[in-house]
Short mmCIF file of C-alpha atoms and ligand atoms in Angstrom, two decimals:
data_model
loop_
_atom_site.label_atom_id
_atom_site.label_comp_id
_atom_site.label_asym_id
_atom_site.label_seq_id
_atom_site.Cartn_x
_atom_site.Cartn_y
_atom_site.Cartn_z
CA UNK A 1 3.48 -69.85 232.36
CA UNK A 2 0.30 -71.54 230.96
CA UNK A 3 -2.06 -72.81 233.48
CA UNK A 4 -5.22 -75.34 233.51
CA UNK A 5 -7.77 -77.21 235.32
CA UNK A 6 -10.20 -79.59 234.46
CA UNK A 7 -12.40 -81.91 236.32
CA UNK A 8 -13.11 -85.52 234.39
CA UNK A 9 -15.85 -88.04 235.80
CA UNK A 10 -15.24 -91.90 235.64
CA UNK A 11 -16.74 -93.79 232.89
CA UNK A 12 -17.71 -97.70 232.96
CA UNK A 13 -18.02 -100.14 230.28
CA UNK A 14 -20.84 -101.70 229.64
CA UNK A 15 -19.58 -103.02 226.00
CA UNK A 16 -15.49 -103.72 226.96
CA UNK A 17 -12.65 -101.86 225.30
CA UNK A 18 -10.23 -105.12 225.67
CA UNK A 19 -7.16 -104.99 223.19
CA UNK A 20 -5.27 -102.57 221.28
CA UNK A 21 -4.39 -103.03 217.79
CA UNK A 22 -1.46 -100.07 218.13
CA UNK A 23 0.05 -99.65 221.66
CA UNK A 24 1.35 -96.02 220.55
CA UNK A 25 -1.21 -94.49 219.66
CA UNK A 26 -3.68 -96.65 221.31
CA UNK A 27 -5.97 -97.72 218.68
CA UNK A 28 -8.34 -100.34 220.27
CA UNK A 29 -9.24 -104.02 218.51
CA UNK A 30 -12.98 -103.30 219.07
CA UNK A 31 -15.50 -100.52 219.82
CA UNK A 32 -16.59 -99.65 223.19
CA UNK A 33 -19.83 -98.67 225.06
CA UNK A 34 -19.81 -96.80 228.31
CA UNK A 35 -22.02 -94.97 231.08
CA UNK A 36 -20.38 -92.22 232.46
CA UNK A 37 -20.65 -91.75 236.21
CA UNK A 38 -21.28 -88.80 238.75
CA UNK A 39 -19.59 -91.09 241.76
CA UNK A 40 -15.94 -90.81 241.15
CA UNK A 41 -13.81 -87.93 239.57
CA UNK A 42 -10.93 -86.40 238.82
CA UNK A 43 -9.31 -83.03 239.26
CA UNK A 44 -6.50 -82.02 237.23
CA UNK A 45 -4.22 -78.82 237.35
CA UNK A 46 -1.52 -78.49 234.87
CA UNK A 47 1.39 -75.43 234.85
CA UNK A 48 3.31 -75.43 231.49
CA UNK A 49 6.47 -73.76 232.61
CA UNK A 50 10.07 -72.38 231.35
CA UNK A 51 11.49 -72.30 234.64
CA UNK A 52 10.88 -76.68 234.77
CA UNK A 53 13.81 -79.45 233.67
CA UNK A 54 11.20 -81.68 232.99
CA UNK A 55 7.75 -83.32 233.96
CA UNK A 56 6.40 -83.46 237.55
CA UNK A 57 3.57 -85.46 238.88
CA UNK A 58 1.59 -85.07 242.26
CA UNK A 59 -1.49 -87.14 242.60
CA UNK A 60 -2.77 -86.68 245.92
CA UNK A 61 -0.72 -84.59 247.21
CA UNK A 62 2.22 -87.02 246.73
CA UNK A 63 5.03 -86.17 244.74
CA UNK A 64 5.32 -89.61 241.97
CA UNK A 65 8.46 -91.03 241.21
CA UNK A 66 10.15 -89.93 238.32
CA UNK A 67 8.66 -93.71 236.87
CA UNK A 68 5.74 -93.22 238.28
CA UNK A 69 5.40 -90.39 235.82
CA UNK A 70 6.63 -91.75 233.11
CA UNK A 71 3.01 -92.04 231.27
CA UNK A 72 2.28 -88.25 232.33
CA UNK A 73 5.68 -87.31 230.83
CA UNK A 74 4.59 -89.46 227.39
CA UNK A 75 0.97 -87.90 226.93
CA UNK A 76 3.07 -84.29 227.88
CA UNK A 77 5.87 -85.35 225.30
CA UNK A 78 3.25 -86.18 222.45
CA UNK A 79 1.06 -83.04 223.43
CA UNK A 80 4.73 -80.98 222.80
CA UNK A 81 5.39 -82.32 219.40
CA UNK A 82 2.21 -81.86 217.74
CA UNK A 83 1.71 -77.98 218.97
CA UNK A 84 5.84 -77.28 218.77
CA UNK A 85 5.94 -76.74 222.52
CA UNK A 86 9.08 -76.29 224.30
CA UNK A 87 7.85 -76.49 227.82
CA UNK A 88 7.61 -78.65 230.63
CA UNK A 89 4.81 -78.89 233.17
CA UNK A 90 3.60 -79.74 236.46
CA UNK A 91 0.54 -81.77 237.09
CA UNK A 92 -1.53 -81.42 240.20
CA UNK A 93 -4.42 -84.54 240.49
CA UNK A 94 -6.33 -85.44 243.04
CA UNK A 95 -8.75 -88.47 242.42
CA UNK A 96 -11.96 -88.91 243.97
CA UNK A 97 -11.71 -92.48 242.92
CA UNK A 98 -9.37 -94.96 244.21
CA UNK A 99 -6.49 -95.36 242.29
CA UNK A 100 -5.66 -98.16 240.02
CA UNK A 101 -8.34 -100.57 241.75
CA UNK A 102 -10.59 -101.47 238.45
CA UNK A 103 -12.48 -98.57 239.10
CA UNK A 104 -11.16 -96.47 235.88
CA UNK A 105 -8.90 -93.98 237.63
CA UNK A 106 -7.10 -93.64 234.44
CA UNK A 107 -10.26 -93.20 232.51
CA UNK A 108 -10.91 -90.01 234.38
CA UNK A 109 -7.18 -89.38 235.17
CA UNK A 110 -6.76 -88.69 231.74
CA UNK A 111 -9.42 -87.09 230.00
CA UNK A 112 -8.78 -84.37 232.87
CA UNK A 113 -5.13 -84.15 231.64
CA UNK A 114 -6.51 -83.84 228.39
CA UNK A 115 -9.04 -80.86 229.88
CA UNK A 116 -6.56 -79.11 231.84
CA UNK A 117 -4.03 -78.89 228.59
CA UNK A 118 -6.87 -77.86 225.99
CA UNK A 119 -6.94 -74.81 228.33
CA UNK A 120 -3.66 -73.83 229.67
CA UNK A 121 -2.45 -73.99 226.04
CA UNK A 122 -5.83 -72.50 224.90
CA UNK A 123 -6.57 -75.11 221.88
CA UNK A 124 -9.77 -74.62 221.53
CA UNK A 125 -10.41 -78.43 221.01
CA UNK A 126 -13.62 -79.39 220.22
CA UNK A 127 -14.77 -82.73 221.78
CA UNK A 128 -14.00 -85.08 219.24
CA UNK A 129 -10.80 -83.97 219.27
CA UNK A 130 -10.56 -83.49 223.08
CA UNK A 131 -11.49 -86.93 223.08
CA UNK A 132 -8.87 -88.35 220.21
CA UNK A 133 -6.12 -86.34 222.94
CA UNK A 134 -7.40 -88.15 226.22
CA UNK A 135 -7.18 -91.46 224.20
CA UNK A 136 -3.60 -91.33 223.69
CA UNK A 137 -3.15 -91.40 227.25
CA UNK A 138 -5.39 -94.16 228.22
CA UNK A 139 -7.86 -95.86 226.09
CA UNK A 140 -11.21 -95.27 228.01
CA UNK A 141 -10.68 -91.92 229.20
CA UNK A 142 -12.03 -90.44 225.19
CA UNK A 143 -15.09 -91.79 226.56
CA UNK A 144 -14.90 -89.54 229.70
CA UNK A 145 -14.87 -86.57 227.87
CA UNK A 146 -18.68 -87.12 227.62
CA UNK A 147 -21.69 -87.34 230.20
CA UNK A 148 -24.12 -90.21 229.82
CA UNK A 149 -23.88 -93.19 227.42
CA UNK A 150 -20.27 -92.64 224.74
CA UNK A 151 -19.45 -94.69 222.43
CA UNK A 152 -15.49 -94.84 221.43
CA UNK A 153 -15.69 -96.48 217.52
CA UNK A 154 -12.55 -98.01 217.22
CA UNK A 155 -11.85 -95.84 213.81
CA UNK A 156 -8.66 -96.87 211.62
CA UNK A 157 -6.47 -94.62 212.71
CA UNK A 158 -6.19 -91.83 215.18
CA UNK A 159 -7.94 -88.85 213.12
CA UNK A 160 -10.62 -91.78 213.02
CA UNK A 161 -10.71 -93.64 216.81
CA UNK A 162 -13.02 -91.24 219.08
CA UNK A 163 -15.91 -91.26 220.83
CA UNK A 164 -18.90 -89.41 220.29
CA UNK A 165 -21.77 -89.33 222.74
CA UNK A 166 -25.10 -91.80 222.12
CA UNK A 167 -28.41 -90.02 222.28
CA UNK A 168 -30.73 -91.37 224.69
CA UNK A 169 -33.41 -88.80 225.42
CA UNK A 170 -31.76 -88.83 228.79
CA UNK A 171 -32.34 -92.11 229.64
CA UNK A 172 -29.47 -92.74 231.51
CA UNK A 173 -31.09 -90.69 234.35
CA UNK A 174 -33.46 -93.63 235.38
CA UNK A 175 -30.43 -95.57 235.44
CA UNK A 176 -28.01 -96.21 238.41
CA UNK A 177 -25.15 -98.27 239.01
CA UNK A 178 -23.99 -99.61 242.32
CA UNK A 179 -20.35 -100.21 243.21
CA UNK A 180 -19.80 -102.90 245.71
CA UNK A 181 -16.04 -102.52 246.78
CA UNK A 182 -14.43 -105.58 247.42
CA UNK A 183 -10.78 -104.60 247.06
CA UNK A 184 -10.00 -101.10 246.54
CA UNK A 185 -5.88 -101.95 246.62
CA UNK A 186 -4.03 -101.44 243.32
CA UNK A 187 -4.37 -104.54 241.15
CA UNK A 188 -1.50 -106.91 240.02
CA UNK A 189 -2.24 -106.64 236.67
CA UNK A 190 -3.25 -103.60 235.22
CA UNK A 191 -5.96 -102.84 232.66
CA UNK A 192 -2.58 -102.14 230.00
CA UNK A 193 -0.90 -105.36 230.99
CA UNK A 194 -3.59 -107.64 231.28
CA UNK A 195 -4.96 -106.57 227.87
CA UNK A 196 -1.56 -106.77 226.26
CA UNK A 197 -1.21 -110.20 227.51
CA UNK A 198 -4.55 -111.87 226.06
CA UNK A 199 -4.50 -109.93 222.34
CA UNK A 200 -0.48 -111.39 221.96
CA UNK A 201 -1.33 -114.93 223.98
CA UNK A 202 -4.91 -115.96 225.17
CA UNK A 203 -6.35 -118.56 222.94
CA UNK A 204 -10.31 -117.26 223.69
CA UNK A 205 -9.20 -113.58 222.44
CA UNK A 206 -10.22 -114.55 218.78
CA UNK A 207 -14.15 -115.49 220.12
CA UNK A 208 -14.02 -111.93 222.35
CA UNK A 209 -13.13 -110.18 219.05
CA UNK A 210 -16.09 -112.09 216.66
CA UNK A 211 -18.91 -111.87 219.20
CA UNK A 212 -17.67 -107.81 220.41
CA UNK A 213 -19.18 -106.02 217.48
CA UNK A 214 -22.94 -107.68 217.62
CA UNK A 215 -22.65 -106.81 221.60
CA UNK A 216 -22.64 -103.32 220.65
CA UNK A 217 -25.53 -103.22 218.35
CA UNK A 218 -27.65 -105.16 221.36
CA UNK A 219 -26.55 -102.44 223.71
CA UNK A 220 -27.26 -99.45 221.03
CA UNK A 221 -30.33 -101.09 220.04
CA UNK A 222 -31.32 -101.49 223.70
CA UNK A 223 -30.33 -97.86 224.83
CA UNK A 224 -32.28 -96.63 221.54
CA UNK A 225 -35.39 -98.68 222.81
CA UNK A 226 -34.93 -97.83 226.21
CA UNK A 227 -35.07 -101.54 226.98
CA UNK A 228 -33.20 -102.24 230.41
CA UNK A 229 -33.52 -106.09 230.30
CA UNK A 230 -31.71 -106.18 226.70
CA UNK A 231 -28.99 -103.48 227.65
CA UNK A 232 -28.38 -105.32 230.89
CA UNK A 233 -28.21 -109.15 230.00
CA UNK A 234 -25.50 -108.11 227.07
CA UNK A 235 -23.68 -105.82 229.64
CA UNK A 236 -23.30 -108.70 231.71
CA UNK A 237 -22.99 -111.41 228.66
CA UNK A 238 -19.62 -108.98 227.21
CA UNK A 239 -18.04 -108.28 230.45
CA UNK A 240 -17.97 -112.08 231.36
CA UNK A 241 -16.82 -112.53 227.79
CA UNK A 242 -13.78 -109.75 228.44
CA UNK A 243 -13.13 -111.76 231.57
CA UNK A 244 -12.98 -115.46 229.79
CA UNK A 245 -10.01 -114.36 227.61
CA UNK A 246 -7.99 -113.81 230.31
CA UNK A 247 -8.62 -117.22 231.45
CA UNK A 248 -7.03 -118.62 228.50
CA UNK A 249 -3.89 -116.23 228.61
CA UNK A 250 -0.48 -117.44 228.76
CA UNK A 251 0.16 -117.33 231.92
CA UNK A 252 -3.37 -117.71 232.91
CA UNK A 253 -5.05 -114.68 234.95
CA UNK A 254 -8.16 -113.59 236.65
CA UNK A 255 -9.19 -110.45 238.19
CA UNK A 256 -11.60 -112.11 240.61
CA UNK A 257 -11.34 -112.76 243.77
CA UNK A 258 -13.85 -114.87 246.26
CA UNK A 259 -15.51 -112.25 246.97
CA UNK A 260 -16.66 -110.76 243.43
CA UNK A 261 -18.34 -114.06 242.90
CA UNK A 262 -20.52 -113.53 246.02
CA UNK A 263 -21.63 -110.44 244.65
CA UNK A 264 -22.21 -112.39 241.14
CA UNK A 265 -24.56 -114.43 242.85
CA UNK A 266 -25.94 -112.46 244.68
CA UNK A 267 -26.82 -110.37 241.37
CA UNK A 268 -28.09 -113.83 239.92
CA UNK A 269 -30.66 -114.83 243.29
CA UNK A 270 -32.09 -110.78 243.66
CA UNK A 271 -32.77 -110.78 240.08
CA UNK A 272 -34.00 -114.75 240.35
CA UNK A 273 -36.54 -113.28 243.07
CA UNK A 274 -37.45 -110.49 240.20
CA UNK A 275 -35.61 -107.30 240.74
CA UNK A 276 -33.95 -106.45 237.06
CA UNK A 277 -29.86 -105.82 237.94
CA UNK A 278 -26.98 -107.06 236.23
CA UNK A 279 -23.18 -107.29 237.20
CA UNK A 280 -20.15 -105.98 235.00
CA UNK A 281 -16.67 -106.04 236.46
CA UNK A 282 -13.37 -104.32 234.88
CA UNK A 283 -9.19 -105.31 235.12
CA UNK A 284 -10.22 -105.59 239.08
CA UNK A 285 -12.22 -107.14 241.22
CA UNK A 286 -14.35 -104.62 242.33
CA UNK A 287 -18.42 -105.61 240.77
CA UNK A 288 -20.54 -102.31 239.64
CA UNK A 289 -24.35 -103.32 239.27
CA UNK A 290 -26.77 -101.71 236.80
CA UNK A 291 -30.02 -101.58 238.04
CA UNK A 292 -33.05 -98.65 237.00
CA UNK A 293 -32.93 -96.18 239.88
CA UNK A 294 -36.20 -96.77 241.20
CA UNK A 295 -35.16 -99.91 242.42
CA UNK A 296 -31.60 -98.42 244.03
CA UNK A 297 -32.89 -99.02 247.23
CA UNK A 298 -34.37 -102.53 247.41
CA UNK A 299 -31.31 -103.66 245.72
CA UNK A 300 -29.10 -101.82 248.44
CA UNK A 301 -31.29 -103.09 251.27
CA UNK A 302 -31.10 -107.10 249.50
CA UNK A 303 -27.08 -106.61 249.29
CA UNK A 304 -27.31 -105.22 252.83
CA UNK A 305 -27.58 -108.97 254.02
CA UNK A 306 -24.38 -109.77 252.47
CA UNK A 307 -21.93 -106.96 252.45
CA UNK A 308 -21.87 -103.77 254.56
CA UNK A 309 -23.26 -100.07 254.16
CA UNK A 310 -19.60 -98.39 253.60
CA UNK A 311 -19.07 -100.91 250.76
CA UNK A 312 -21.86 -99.96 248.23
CA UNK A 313 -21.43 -96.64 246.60
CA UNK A 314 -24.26 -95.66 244.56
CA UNK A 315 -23.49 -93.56 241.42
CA UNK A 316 -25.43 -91.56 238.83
CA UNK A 317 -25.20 -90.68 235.29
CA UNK A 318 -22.44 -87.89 235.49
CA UNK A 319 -21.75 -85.18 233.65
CA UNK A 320 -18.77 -84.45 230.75
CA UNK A 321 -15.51 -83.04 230.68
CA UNK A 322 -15.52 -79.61 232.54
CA UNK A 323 -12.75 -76.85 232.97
CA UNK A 324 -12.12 -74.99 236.42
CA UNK A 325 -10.87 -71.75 237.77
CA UNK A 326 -7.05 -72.35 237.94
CA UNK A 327 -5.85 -71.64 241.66
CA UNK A 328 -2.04 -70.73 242.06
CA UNK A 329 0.03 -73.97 241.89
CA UNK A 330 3.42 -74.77 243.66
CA UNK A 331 5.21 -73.94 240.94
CA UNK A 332 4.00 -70.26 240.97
CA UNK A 333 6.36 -70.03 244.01
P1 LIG B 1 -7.91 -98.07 236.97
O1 LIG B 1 -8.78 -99.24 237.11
O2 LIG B 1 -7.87 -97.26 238.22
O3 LIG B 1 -8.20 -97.24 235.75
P2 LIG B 1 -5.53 -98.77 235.51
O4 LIG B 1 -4.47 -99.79 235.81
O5 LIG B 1 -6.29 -98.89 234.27
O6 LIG B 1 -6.48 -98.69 236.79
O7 LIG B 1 -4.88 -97.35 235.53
C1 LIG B 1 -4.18 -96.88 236.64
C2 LIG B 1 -3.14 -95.92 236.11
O8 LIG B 1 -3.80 -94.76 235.62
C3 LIG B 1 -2.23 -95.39 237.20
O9 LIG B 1 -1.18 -96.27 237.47
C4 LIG B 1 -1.75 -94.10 236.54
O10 LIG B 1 -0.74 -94.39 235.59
C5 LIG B 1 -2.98 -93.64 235.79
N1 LIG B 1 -3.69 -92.64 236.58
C6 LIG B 1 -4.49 -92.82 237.66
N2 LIG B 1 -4.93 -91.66 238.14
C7 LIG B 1 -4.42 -90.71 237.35
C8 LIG B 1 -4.53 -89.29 237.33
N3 LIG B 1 -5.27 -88.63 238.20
N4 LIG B 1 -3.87 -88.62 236.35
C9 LIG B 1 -3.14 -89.29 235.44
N5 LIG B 1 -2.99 -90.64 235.41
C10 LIG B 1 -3.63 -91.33 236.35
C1 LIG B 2 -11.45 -103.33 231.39
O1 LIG B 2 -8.28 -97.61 229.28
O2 LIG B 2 -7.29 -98.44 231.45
O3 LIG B 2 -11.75 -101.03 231.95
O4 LIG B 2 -5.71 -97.81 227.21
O5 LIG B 2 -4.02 -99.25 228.33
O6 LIG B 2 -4.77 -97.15 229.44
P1 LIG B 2 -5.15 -98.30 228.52
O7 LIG B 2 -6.28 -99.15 229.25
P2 LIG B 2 -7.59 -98.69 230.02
O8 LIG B 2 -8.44 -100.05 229.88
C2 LIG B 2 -9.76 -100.14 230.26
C3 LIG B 2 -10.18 -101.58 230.22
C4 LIG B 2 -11.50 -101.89 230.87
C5 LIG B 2 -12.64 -101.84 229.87
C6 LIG B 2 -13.12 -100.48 229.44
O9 LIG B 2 -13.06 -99.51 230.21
O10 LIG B 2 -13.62 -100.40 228.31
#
């Protein structure tokens, strides 16, 4: 029996990962830029055992369907034939994020898979190659494999595609971002589908992919300067870009509801009456804010007019991939 744990924070975007150029190995159709978050985590045991007929998933206590597994039992199945492994496994996750609700459970999901493996079947992955394993179960999560600011480059192939963290002379902690949860239900479309649907249909994908690359260099240029104006008008510049293409998908889809446009506006008046904050949203409709963390509260107390106390979650730069003492797992019994 070969047992792991790992705990994985949530990462978010502030330059979009929004394509894939090869759904198998998921190689993505432009480079990404994200803050990763102290807020919302994962936890992640895994039990590589003889004694299993195949792959079993709890997340929350819940036993998944044998489908709801199915990308669990892919990542396992890919993790078996490049180390010859003959085993099964059970996973054990319990997310301290709400699940599939824009608010990059799989980003964490994942790169604590990707933890909890490295050290049941002690392979002594660095965290390049941590990160290159966590991609190939869901794009963002090889930037959770990192604290503060990561950058995934999108690489050629997938020795190439990982990402690396961005230095910043720790500049991330004067930074905050505040969640304002509009919806926390799982999405209709997810982040795979949705994507899938605007590389192979939306007519605006082509702009997303020629403006994507000079976003980046803003955002790298701005967290090099430490310049929170310039890192937060092209945060919110490339996430409305991400969520254009959609727009012109075939069939047409948003991930906004009412309700994530009064928190766009909001953004827009607060920072019209001179507080700096700017809006990003991912494949839900759920807004996170980027604002410097000595102005956390003002912004909180400004929103406070519009939305209520138990819907604004505050987070902080968070920390990187780390592994945990394995407890005994159900299928020690
Ligand atoms: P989100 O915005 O929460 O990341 P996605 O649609 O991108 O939503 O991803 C949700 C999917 O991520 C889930 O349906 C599941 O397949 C996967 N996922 C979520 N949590 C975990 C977890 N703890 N371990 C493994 N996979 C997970
Ligand atoms: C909008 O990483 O969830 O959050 O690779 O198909 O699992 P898969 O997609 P996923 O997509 C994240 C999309 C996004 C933007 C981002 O996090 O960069």
């Amino acid at each position: 029996m070969f047992l792991g744990k790992a705990r994985a924070y949530t990462n978010i975007a502030l330059i979009k990962y929004w394509g894939k150029k090869d759904e198998t190995c998921i190689l993505p159709m432009n480079s990404s830029l994200s803050l990763t978050l102290d807020a919302f985590y994962t936890e992640t045991s895994v039990c590589f055992d003889k004694n299993l007929t195949r792959d079993y998933f709890s997340l929350n206590g819940e036993e998944q369907s044998v489908q709801q597994t199915a990308k669990i039992a892919a990542f396992l199945t890919m993790i078996r034939q490049q180390y010859q492994l003959d085993l099964f496994a059970k996973v054990e996750s319990t997310n301290f994020v709400p699940t599939a609700a824009g608010l990059a459970s799989s980003a964490s999901g994942f790169a604590a898979l990707a933890g909890a493996c490295n050290q049941a079947l002690q392979l002594g992955l660095a965290d390049a190659d941590l990160s290159r394993l966590a991609r190939r179960g869901s794009g963002s999560a090889c930037r959770s494999i990192f604290g503060g600011f990561a950058e995934w480059e999108k690489g050629a192939d997938d020795a190439s595609s990982f990402a690396k963290k961005i230095p910043s002379d720790d500049w991330e902690n004067e930074l905050a971002m505040l969640f304002v949860l509009v919806d926390d239900r799982i999405k209709d479309v997810s982040s795979r589908d949705g994507m899938k649907r605007t590389v192979q249909t939306s007519s605006f994908y082509q702009g997303w992919l020629e403006t994507a690359p000079a976003d980046l260099q803003t955002a790298k240029a701005a967290i090099a300067a430490k310049d929170f104006k310039a890192l937060g008008e092209v945060t919110e510049a490339n996430g409305l870009r991400m969520h254009g293409t959609t727009l012109g998908a075939v069939p047409p889809f948003s991930y906004w509801s009412p309700e994530s446009l009064k928190v766009m506006t909001c953004v827009r008046q607060i920072r019209a009456q001179g507080l700096p904050c700017y809006f990003t949203m991912d494949a839900g409709p759920n807004v996170k804010i980027l604002v410097e963390k000595k102005n956390i509260s003002q912004l909180k107390a400004l929103l406070l007019n519009d939305f209520s106390e138990n819907q604004l979650i505050t987070a902080n730069a968070g920390p990187g991939l780390s592994t945990l003492p394995v407890e005994r797992l159900m299928s020690d019994d």
